Short mmCIF file of C-alpha atoms in Angstrom, two decimals:
data_model
loop_
_atom_site.label_atom_id
_atom_site.label_comp_id
_atom_site.label_asym_id
_atom_site.label_seq_id
_atom_site.Cartn_x
_atom_site.Cartn_y
_atom_site.Cartn_z
CA MET I 1 -19.77 -12.37 7.08
CA ALA I 2 -22.53 -13.91 9.18
CA ASP I 3 -19.97 -15.77 11.31
CA HIS I 4 -18.45 -12.52 12.55
CA PRO I 5 -19.95 -10.20 15.18
CA SER I 6 -21.38 -6.95 13.89
CA PRO I 7 -18.87 -4.09 14.28
CA ARG I 8 -19.60 -1.33 16.75
CA PHE I 9 -20.25 1.19 13.97
CA ARG I 10 -22.01 4.48 14.62
CA PRO I 11 -23.15 6.12 11.37
CA TYR I 12 -24.10 9.75 11.55
CA PRO I 13 -27.87 10.29 11.99
CA HIS I 14 -28.67 13.17 9.64
CA HIS I 15 -28.26 11.63 6.20
CA ARG I 16 -30.90 9.25 4.90
CA GLY I 17 -28.62 7.23 2.64
CA ARG I 18 -27.51 3.61 2.52
CA GLY I 19 -26.65 1.98 5.82
CA ARG I 20 -28.13 1.64 9.27
CA GLY I 21 -29.62 4.89 10.53
CA GLY I 22 -27.99 7.02 7.81
CA TRP I 23 -24.76 9.01 7.75
CA HIS I 24 -23.68 12.57 8.42
CA HIS I 25 -20.48 14.21 7.25
CA ALA I 26 -18.79 16.34 9.93
CA ASN I 27 -15.28 16.79 8.55
CA LYS I 28 -14.19 20.44 8.93
CA ARG I 29 -10.83 20.26 7.15
CA PRO I 30 -10.34 22.53 4.11
CA ARG I 31 -10.83 20.79 0.77
CA ILE I 32 -9.31 21.13 -2.69
CA MET I 33 -11.93 20.69 -5.40
CA GLY I 34 -10.99 18.63 -8.43
CA PRO I 35 -12.78 17.89 -11.72
CA LYS I 36 -16.20 16.22 -11.66
CA GLY I 37 -16.72 17.00 -8.00
CA ALA I 38 -13.68 15.07 -6.73
CA GLU I 39 -12.43 16.40 -3.41
CA LEU I 40 -8.91 16.11 -2.02
CA SER I 41 -7.82 16.90 1.51
CA ARG I 42 -4.56 18.80 2.01
CA TYR I 43 -2.77 15.65 3.18
CA ARG I 44 -0.13 14.24 0.82
CA ASP I 45 2.02 11.13 1.20
CA GLN I 46 5.48 12.59 1.74
CA GLN I 47 7.15 9.37 0.59
CA TYR I 48 5.56 9.42 -2.88
CA LYS I 49 8.43 9.29 -5.36
CA GLY I 50 6.89 11.32 -8.19
CA SER I 51 6.07 15.02 -8.46
CA ARG I 52 3.25 16.67 -6.53
CA TRP I 53 1.35 17.18 -9.79
CA GLU I 54 1.63 13.48 -10.67
CA LEU I 55 0.46 12.56 -7.18
CA GLU I 56 -2.59 14.80 -7.39
CA GLN I 57 -3.54 13.42 -10.80
CA LYS I 58 -3.47 9.91 -9.36
CA LEU I 59 -5.52 11.01 -6.36
CA LEU I 60 -8.17 12.54 -8.61
CA LYS I 61 -8.61 9.21 -10.45
CA SER I 62 -8.03 6.83 -7.53
CA THR I 63 -10.51 4.30 -6.20
CA THR I 64 -8.40 3.62 -3.08
CA LEU I 65 -8.89 5.15 0.35
CA TYR I 66 -6.57 5.36 3.31
CA VAL I 67 -8.42 4.74 6.57
CA GLY I 68 -6.72 5.85 9.78
CA ASN I 69 -7.23 5.97 13.55
CA LEU I 70 -8.46 2.37 13.68
CA SER I 71 -8.24 0.33 16.83
CA PHE I 72 -5.54 -2.34 16.77
CA TYR I 73 -8.38 -4.80 17.44
CA THR I 74 -10.60 -3.83 14.49
CA THR I 75 -10.74 -6.68 11.97
CA GLU I 76 -10.83 -6.74 8.19
CA GLU I 77 -14.36 -8.16 8.39
CA GLN I 78 -15.52 -5.15 10.41
CA VAL I 79 -13.95 -2.73 7.96
CA HIS I 80 -15.60 -4.55 5.06
CA GLU I 81 -19.04 -4.46 6.67
CA VAL I 82 -18.84 -0.70 7.21
CA PHE I 83 -17.25 0.40 3.94
CA SER I 84 -19.28 -1.94 1.74
CA GLN I 85 -22.27 0.24 2.62
CA ALA I 86 -20.81 2.76 0.15
CA GLY I 87 -20.34 0.25 -2.71
CA ASP I 88 -18.62 -2.90 -3.89
CA ILE I 89 -15.12 -3.34 -2.49
CA LYS I 90 -12.31 -4.80 -4.56
CA ARG I 91 -9.92 -5.45 -1.68
CA ILE I 92 -8.89 -4.35 1.81
CA ILE I 93 -5.27 -4.27 2.97
CA MET I 94 -4.83 -4.06 6.73
CA GLY I 95 -1.90 -2.05 8.04
CA LEU I 96 0.67 -4.07 9.99
CA ASP I 97 3.46 -3.39 12.43
CA ARG I 98 6.62 -3.83 10.35
CA LYS I 99 8.37 -5.89 13.04
CA LYS I 100 5.56 -7.73 14.81
CA LYS I 101 3.31 -8.22 11.75
CA THR I 102 0.30 -7.34 13.91
CA PRO I 103 -2.41 -4.73 13.11
CA CYS I 104 -1.27 -1.17 13.82
CA GLY I 105 -4.34 0.97 13.27
CA PHE I 106 -4.82 1.74 9.56
CA CYS I 107 -5.86 0.10 6.31
CA PHE I 108 -6.40 0.67 2.59
CA VAL I 109 -9.86 0.15 1.06
CA GLU I 110 -10.01 -0.18 -2.72
CA TYR I 111 -13.35 0.07 -4.57
CA PHE I 112 -14.19 -1.00 -8.11
CA ASP I 113 -15.71 2.41 -8.93
CA ARG I 114 -14.58 5.96 -8.16
CA ALA I 115 -18.17 7.00 -7.38
CA ASP I 116 -18.40 4.47 -4.56
CA ALA I 117 -15.09 5.65 -3.13
CA GLU I 118 -16.40 9.23 -3.22
CA THR I 119 -19.49 8.12 -1.32
CA ALA I 120 -17.29 6.56 1.36
CA ILE I 121 -15.14 9.71 1.63
CA ARG I 122 -18.22 11.91 1.90
CA PHE I 123 -20.19 9.91 4.47
CA LEU I 124 -17.72 7.73 6.39
CA ASN I 125 -14.95 10.22 7.14
CA GLY I 126 -15.39 11.01 10.84
CA ALA I 127 -17.82 8.14 11.50
CA LYS I 128 -17.22 5.82 14.46
CA LEU I 129 -16.01 2.23 14.29
CA ASP I 130 -15.24 0.32 17.49
CA ASP I 131 -16.01 3.56 19.40
CA ARG I 132 -13.26 5.42 17.51
CA GLN I 133 -13.66 8.29 15.06
CA ILE I 134 -12.05 7.04 11.88
CA ARG I 135 -10.40 9.21 9.21
CA THR I 136 -10.58 8.58 5.47
CA ASP I 137 -8.37 10.17 2.81
CA TRP I 138 -7.75 9.58 -0.87
CA ASP I 139 -4.76 7.35 -1.55
CA HIS I 140 -2.83 7.20 -4.83
CA GLY I 141 -3.00 3.38 -4.90
CA PHE I 142 -1.65 0.56 -2.82
CA GLU I 143 1.81 -0.87 -3.56
CA ASP I 144 3.40 -3.80 -1.77
CA GLY I 145 5.30 -2.63 1.29
CA ARG I 146 2.94 0.25 2.11
CA GLN I 147 0.97 -2.01 4.45
CA TYR I 148 3.72 -1.65 7.06
CA GLY I 149 4.10 1.09 9.66
CA ARG I 150 6.82 3.66 9.02
CA GLY I 151 7.82 4.31 12.63
CA LYS I 152 11.21 3.25 14.00
CA SER I 153 9.49 0.81 16.35
CA GLY I 154 7.59 -0.81 13.45
CA GLY I 155 4.20 0.83 13.99
CA GLN I 156 2.87 4.17 12.80
CA ILE I 157 4.90 7.31 13.35
CA ARG I 158 2.06 8.94 15.29
CA ASP I 159 2.27 6.14 17.87
CA GLU I 160 5.99 6.78 18.39
CA TYR I 161 5.40 10.17 19.98
CA ARG I 162 1.87 9.91 21.40
CA GLN I 163 1.77 11.07 25.04
CA ASP I 164 -1.75 9.95 25.95
CA PHE I 165 -2.88 6.47 26.97
CA ASP I 166 -4.96 4.87 24.20
CA ASP I 167 -6.23 1.40 25.08
CA GLY I 168 -7.27 0.75 21.48
CA ARG I 169 -3.77 1.49 20.16
CA GLY I 170 -1.51 -0.37 22.57
CA GLY I 171 -1.58 1.99 25.57
CA TYR I 172 0.98 4.80 25.67
CA GLY I 173 3.11 5.78 22.68
CA PHE I 174 6.37 3.90 22.07
CA ILE I 175 8.70 6.57 23.51
CA VAL I 176 6.59 6.95 26.66
CA GLN I 177 6.47 3.16 27.06
CA GLN I 178 10.27 2.99 26.77
CA SER I 179 10.64 5.72 29.41
CA LEU I 180 8.30 3.91 31.78
CA LEU I 181 10.16 0.63 31.23
CA GLU I 182 13.53 2.27 31.92
CA ALA I 183 12.15 3.87 35.08
CA ALA I 184 10.76 0.52 36.26
CA ASN I 185 14.08 -1.23 35.57
CA ALA I 186 16.00 1.50 37.43
CA HIS I 187 13.67 1.06 40.40
CA LYS I 188 14.28 -2.70 40.40
CA LEU I 189 18.05 -2.15 40.44
CA GLN I 190 17.75 -0.09 43.61
CA LEU I 191 15.98 -2.92 45.48
CA PRO I 192 17.93 -5.75 47.18
CA PRO I 193 17.61 -9.23 45.64
CA SER I 194 14.43 -11.00 46.76
CA ASN I 195 16.35 -13.72 48.70
CA GLN I 196 18.20 -11.08 50.75
CA LEU I 197 14.98 -9.24 51.35
CA ASN I 198 13.28 -12.43 52.60
CA ALA I 199 16.25 -13.26 54.84
CA SER I 200 16.22 -9.84 56.45
CA MET I 201 12.49 -10.12 57.07
CA ASN I 202 12.98 -13.55 58.71
CA MET I 203 15.70 -12.16 61.02
CA GLU I 204 13.28 -9.55 62.22
#
């Protein structure tokens, strides 16, 4: 870990727990309380093949977190340095573009113990990494294939339709990028070839 630069992580200042400066939890989303203090957000993986009840039972026992809104440039080492502040990590699986096999802004973090995963949910959800506010949710457990984006372009679905320019996530969303590319190509078709343009300028 010493060979890698320290991630630009901004823990919240109002909690005197483990980590640099302490953490503060600012998530305002409604929560569903489970047994033994477990908390679930209202998000559910719509592609889970079992029943909703089975999914929630897995979530209540899981030691795996889904981490979203990462920069495409955030590394596994940076994620490890931040999330290991909550406890010992078993593994990290970085999300990849299905076609390009490049990072696409999410990952799975699996802990050895549920208590450490709960600590991460409580204090790292909404914290900043690489100047981005990250989002953590319980995940029912990583399976091979889930590391890839589900969008038609290969990345995440949210980046298909995003209208804003986000430098940390590849610029504009895929559909906007396609529209801009089509407009640029149409503009090029309306211009004369460069050799004709140069000839006309020389005649003048």
